[in-house]
PDB file of C-alpha atoms and ligand atoms in Angstrom:
ATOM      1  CA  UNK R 187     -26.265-110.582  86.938  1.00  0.00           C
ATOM      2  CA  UNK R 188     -30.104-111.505  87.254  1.00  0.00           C
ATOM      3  CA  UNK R 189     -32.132-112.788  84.725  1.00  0.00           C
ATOM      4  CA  UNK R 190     -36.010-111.846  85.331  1.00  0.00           C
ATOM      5  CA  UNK R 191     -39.134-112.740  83.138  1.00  0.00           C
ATOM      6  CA  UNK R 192     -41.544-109.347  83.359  1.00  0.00           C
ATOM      7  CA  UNK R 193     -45.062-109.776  83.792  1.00  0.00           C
ATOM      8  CA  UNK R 194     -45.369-105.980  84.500  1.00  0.00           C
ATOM      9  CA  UNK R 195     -42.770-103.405  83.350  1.00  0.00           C
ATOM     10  CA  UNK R 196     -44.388-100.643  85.582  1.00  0.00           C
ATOM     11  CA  UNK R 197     -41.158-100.656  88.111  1.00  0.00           C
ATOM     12  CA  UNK R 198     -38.485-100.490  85.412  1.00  0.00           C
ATOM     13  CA  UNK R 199     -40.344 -98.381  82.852  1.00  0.00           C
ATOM     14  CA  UNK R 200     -37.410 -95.355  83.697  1.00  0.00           C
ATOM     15  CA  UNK R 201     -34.887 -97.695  82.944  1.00  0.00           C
ATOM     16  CA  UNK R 202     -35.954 -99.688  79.978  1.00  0.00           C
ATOM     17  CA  UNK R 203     -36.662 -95.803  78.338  1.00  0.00           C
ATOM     18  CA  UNK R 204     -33.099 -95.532  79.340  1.00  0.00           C
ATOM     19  CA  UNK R 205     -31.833 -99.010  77.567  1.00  0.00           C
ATOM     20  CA  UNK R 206     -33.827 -98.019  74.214  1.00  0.00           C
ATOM     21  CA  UNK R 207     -32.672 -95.004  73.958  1.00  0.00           C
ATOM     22  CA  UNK R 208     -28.943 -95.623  74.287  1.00  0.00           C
ATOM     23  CA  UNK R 209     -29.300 -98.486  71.985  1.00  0.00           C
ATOM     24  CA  UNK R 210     -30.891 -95.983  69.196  1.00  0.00           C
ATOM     25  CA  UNK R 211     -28.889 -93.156  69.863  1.00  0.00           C
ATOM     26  CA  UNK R 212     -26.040 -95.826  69.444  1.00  0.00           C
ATOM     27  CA  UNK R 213     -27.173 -96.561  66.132  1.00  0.00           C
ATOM     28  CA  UNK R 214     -28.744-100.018  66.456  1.00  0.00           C
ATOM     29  CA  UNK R 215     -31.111-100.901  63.948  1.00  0.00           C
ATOM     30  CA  UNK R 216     -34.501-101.805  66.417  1.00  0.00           C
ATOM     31  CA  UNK R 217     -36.928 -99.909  64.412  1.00  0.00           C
ATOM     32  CA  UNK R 218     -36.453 -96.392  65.167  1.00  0.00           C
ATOM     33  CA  UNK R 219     -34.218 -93.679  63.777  1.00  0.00           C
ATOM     34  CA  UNK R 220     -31.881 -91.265  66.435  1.00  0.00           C
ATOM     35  CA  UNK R 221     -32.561 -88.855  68.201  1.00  0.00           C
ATOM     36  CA  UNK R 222     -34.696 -90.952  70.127  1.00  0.00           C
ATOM     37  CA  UNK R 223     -37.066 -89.021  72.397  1.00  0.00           C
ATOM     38  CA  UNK R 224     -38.069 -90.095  75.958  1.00  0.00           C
ATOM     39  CA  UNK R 225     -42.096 -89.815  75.082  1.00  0.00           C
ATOM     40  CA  UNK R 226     -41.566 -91.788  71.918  1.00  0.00           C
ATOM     41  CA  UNK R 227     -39.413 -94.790  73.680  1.00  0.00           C
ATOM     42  CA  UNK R 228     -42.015 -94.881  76.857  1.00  0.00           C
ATOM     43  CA  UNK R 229     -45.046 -95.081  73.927  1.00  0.00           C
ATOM     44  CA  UNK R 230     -43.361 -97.854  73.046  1.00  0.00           C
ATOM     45  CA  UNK R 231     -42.866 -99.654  76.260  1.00  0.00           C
ATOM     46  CA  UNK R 232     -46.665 -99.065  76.943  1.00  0.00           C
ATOM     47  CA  UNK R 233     -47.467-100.687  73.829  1.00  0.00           C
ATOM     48  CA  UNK R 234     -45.073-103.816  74.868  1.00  0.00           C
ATOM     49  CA  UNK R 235     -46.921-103.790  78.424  1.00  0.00           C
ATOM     50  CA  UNK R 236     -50.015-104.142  76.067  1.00  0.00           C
ATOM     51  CA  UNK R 237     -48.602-107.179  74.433  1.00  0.00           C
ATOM     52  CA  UNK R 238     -47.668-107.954  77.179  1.00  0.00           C
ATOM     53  CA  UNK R 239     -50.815-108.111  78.561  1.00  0.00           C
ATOM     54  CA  UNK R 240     -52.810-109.667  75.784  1.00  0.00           C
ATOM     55  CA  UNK R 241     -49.917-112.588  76.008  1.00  0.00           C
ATOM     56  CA  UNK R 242     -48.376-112.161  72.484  1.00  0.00           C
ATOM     57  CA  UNK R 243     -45.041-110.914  73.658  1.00  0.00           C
ATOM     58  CA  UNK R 244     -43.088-112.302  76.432  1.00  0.00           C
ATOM     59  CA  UNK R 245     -39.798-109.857  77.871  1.00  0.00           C
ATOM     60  CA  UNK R 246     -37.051-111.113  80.197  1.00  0.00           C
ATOM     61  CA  UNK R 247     -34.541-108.354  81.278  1.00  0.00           C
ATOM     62  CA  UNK R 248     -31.175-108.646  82.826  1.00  0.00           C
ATOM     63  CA  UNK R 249     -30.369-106.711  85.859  1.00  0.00           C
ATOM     64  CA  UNK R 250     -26.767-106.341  87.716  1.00  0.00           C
ATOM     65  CA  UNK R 251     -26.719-104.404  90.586  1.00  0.00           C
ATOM     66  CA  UNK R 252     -29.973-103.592  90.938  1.00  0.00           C
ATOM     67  CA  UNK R 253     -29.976-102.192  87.239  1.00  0.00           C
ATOM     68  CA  UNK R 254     -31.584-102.998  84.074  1.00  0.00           C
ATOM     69  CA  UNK R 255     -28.800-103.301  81.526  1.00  0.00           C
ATOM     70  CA  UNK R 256     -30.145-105.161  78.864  1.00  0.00           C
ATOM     71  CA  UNK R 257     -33.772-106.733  77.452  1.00  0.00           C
ATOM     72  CA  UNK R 258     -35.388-109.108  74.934  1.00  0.00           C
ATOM     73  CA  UNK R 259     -38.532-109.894  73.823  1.00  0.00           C
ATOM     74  CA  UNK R 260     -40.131-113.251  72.310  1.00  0.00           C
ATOM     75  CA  UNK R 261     -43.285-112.279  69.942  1.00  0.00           C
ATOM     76  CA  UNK R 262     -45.499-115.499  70.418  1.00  0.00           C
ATOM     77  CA  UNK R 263     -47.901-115.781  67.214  1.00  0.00           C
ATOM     78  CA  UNK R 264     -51.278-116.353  67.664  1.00  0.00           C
ATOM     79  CA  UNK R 265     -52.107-117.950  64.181  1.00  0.00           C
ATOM     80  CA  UNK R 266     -53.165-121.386  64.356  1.00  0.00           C
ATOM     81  CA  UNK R 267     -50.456-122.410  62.165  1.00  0.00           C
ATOM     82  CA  UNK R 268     -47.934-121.347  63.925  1.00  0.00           C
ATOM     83  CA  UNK R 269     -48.449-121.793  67.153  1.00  0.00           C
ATOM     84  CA  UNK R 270     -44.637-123.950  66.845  1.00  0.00           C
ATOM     85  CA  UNK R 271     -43.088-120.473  66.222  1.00  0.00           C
ATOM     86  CA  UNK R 272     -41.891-117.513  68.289  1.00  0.00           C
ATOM     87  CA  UNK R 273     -40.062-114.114  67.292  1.00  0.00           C
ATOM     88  CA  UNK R 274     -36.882-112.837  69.076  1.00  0.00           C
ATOM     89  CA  UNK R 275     -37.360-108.973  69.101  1.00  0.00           C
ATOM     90  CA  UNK R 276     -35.280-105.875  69.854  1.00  0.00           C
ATOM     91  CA  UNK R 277     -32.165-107.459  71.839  1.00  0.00           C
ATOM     92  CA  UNK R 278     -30.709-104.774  73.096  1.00  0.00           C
ATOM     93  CA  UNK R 279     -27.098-104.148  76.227  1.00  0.00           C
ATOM     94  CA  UNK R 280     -26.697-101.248  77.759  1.00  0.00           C
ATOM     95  CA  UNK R 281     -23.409-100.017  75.700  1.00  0.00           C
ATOM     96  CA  UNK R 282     -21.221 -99.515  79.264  1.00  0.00           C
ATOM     97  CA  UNK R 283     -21.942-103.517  79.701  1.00  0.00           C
ATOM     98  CA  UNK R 284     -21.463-104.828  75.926  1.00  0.00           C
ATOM     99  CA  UNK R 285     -19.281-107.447  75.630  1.00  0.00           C
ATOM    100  CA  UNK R 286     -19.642-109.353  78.752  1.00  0.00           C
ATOM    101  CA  UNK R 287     -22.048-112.096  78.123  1.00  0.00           C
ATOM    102  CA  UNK R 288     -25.445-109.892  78.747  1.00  0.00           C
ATOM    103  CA  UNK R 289     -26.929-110.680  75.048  1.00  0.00           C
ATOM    104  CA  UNK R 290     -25.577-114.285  75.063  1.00  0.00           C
ATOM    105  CA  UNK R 291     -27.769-114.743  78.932  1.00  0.00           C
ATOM    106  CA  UNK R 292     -30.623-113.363  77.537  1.00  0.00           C
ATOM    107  CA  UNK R 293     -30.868-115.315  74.344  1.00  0.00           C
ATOM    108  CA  UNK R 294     -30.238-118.443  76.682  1.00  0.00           C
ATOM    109  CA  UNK R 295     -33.040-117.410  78.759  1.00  0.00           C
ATOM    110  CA  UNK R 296     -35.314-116.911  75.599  1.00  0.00           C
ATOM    111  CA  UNK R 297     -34.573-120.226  74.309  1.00  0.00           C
ATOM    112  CA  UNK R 298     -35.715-121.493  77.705  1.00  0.00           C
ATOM    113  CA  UNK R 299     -39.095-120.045  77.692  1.00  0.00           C
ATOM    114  CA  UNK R 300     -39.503-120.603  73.619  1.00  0.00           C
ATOM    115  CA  UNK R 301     -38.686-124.291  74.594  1.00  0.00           C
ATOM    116  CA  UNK R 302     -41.307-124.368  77.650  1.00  0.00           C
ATOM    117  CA  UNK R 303     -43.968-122.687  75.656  1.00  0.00           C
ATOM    118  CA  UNK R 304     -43.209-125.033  72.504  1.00  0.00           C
ATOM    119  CA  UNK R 305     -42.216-123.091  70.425  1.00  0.00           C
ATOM    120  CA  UNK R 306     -39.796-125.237  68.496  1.00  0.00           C
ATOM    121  CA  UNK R 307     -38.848-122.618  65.820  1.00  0.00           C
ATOM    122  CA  UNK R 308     -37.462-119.506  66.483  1.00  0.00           C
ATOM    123  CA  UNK R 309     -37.041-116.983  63.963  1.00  0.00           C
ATOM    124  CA  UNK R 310     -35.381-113.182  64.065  1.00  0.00           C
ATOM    125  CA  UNK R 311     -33.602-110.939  61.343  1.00  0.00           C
ATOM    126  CA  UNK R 312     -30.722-108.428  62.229  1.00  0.00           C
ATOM    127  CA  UNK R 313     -28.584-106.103  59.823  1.00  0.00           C
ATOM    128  CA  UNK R 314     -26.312-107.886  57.959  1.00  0.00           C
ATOM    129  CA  UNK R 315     -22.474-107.728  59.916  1.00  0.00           C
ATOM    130  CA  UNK R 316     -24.318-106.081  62.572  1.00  0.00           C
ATOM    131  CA  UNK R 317     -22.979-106.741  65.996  1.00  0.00           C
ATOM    132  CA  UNK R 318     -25.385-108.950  66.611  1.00  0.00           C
ATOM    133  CA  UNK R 319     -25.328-110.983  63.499  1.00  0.00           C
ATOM    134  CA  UNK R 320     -22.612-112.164  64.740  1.00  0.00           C
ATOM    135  CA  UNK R 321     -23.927-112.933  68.140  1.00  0.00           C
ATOM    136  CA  UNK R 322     -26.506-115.106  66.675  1.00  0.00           C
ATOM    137  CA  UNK R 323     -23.864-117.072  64.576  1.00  0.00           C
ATOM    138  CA  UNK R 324     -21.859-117.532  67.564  1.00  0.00           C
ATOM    139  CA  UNK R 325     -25.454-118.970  69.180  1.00  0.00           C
ATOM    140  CA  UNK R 326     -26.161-121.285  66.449  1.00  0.00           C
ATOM    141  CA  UNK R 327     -28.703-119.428  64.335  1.00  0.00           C
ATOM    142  CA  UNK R 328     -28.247-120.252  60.629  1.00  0.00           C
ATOM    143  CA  UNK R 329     -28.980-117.865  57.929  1.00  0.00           C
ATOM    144  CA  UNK R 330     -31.784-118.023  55.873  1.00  0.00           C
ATOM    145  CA  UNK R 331     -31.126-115.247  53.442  1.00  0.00           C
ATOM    146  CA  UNK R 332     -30.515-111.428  52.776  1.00  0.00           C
ATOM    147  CA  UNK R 333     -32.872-108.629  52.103  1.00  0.00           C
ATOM    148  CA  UNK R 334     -31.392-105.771  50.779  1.00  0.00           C
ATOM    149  CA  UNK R 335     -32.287-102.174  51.690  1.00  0.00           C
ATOM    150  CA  UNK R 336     -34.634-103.636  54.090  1.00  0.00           C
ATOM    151  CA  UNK R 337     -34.041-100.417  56.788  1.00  0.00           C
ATOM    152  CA  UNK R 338     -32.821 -96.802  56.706  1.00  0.00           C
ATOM    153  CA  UNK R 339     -30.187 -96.364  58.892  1.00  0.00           C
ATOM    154  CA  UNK R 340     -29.045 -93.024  60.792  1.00  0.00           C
ATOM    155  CA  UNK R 341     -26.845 -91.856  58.115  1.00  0.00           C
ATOM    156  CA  UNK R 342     -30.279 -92.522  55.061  1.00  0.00           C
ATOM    157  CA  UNK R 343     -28.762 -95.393  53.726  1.00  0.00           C
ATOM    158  CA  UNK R 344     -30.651 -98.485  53.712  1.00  0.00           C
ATOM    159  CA  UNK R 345     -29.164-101.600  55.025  1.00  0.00           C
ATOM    160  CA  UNK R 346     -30.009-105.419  54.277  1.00  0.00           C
ATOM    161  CA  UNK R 347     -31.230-107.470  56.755  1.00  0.00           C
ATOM    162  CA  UNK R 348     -30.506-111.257  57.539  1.00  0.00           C
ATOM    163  CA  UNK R 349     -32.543-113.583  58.586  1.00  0.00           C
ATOM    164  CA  UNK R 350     -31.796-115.889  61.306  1.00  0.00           C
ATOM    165  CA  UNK R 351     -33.822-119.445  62.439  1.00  0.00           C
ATOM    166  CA  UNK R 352     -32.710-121.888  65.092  1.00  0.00           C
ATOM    167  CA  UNK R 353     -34.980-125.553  65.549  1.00  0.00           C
ATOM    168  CA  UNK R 354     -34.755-125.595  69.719  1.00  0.00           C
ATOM    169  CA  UNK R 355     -35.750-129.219  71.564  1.00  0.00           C
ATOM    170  CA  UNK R 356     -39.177-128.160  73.353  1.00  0.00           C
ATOM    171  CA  UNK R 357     -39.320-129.563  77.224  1.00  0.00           C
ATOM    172  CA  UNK R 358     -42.696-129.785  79.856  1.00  0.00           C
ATOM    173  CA  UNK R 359     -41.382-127.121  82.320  1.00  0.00           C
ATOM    174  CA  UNK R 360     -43.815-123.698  82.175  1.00  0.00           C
ATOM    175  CA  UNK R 361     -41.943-120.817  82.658  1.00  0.00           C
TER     176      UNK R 361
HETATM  177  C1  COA G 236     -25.772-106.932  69.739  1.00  0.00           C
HETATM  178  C2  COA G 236     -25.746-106.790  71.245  1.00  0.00           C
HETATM  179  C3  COA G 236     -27.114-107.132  71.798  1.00  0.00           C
HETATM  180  C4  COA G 236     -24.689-107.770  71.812  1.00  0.00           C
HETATM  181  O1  COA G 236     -24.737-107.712  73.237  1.00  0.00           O
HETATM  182  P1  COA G 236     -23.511-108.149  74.149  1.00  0.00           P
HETATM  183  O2  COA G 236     -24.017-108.323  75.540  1.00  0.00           O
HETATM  184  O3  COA G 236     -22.380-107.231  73.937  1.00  0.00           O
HETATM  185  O4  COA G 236     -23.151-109.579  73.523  1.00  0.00           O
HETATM  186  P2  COA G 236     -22.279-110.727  74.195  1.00  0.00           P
HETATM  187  O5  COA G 236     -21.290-110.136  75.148  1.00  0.00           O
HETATM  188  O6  COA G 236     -23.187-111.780  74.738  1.00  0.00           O
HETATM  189  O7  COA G 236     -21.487-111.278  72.921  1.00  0.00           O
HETATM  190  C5  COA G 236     -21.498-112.636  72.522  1.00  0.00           C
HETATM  191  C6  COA G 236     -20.818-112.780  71.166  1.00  0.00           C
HETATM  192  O8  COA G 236     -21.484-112.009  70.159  1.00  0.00           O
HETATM  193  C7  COA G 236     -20.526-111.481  69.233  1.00  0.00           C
HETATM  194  N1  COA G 236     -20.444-110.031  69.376  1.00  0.00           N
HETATM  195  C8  COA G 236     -21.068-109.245  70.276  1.00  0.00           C
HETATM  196  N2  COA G 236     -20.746-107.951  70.095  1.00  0.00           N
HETATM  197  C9  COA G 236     -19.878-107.936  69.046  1.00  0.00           C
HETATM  198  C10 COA G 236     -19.174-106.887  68.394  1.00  0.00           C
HETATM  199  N3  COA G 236     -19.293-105.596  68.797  1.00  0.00           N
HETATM  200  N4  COA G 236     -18.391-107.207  67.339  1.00  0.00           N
HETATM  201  C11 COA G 236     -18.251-108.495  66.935  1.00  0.00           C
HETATM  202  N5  COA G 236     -18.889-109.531  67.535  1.00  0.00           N
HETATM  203  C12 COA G 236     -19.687-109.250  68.577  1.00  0.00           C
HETATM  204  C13 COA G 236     -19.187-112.101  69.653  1.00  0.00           C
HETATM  205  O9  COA G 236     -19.081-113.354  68.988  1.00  0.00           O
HETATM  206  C14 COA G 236     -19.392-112.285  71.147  1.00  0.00           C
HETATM  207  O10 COA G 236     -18.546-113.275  71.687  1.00  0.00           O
HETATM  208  P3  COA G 236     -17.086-112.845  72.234  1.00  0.00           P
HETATM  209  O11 COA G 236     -17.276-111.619  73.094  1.00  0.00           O
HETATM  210  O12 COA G 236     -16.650-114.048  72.992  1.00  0.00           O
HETATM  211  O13 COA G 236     -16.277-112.565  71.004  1.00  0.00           O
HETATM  212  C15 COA G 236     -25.310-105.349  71.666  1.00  0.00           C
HETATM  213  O14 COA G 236     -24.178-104.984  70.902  1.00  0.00           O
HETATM  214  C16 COA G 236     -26.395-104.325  71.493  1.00  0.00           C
HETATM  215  O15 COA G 236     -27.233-104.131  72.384  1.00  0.00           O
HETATM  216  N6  COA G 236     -26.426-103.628  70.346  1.00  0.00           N
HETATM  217  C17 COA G 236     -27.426-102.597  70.125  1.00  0.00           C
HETATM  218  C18 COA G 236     -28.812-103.187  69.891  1.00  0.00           C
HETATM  219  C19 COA G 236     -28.850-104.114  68.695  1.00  0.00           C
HETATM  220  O16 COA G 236     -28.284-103.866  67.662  1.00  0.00           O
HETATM  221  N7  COA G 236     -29.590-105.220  68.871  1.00  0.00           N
HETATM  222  C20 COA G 236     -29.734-106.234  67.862  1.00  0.00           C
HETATM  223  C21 COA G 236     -31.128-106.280  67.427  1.00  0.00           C
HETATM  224  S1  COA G 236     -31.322-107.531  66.154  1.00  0.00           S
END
């Protein structure tokens, strides 16, 4: 497996449309509802190039055989205040490759590049008993509270969400 910070997602567009879509269609709360269409999930990869691009959002991937089969983004915040702070966004595995360390290598590599870009705080929110709630537990996030019926989920219910901080040692290196 190959960890890779994007600059441009132009080469893996296909395949990141691919990764969002099985997560939604999964039923993963990430901010859209199933059936998730292949125009609505490449909109939103433009609009992450154009983050991307204006250096607000950060995405490392993680490839295995030449495949993308999994993604996460950092959301760096412009506002002078919290420059300290970054946003882990829309972790997602390919579901054929859960379970074998792809989240946990991503949220490593995350931490790295929070740390090199000083970003000392990182904060993210996931539904409550989700999968990955208990991924970032298992990392060392700590909770920070509940809010309920924060998201509809597939079925129309609306779910809490929990959110998550972790305090990270900062370092020199750039990545
Ligand atoms: C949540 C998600 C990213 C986890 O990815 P993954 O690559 O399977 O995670 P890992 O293999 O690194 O798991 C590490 C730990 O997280 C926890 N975990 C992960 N999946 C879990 C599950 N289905 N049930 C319970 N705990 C789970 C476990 O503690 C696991 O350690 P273990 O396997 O030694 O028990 C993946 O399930 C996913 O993509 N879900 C859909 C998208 C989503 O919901 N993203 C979260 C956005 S906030």
């Amino acid at each position: 497996m190959e960890l890779l910070k994007l600059e441009k997602l132009t080469n893996y567009i296909d395949e990141l449309v691919v990764l969002l879509c099985d997560s939604v269609d999964s039923g993963a709360s990430i901010g859209f509802l199933p059936p998730m269409s292949e125009l609505e999930a490449k909109g939103y990869w433009m609009s992450v190039q154009e983050n991307m691009d204006a250096h607000n959002t950060i995405l490392l991937i993680v490839k295995n055989d030449g495949q993308v089969i999994g993604s996460v983004q950092l959301s760096l915040s412009s506002k002078s205040n919290a420059l300290h702070r970054c946003e882990i966004e829309k972790l997602m595995v390919l579901s054929d490759f859960q379970r074998q360390g792809v989240a946990t290598l991503l949220m490593q590599g995350a931490e790295k590049v929070a740390a090199a870009w000083q970003r000392e705080l990182i904060v993210l929110d996931t539904r409550t008993d989700d999968n990955a709630y208990h991924l970032y537990k298992k990392l060392g996030y700590k909770e920070a509270g509940d809010i309920p019926n924060y998201a509809k989920s597939a079925s129309g219910d609306f779910d809490s969400t929990t959110i998550f901080y972790k305090e990270i040692s900062t370092t020199q290196e750039v990545i």
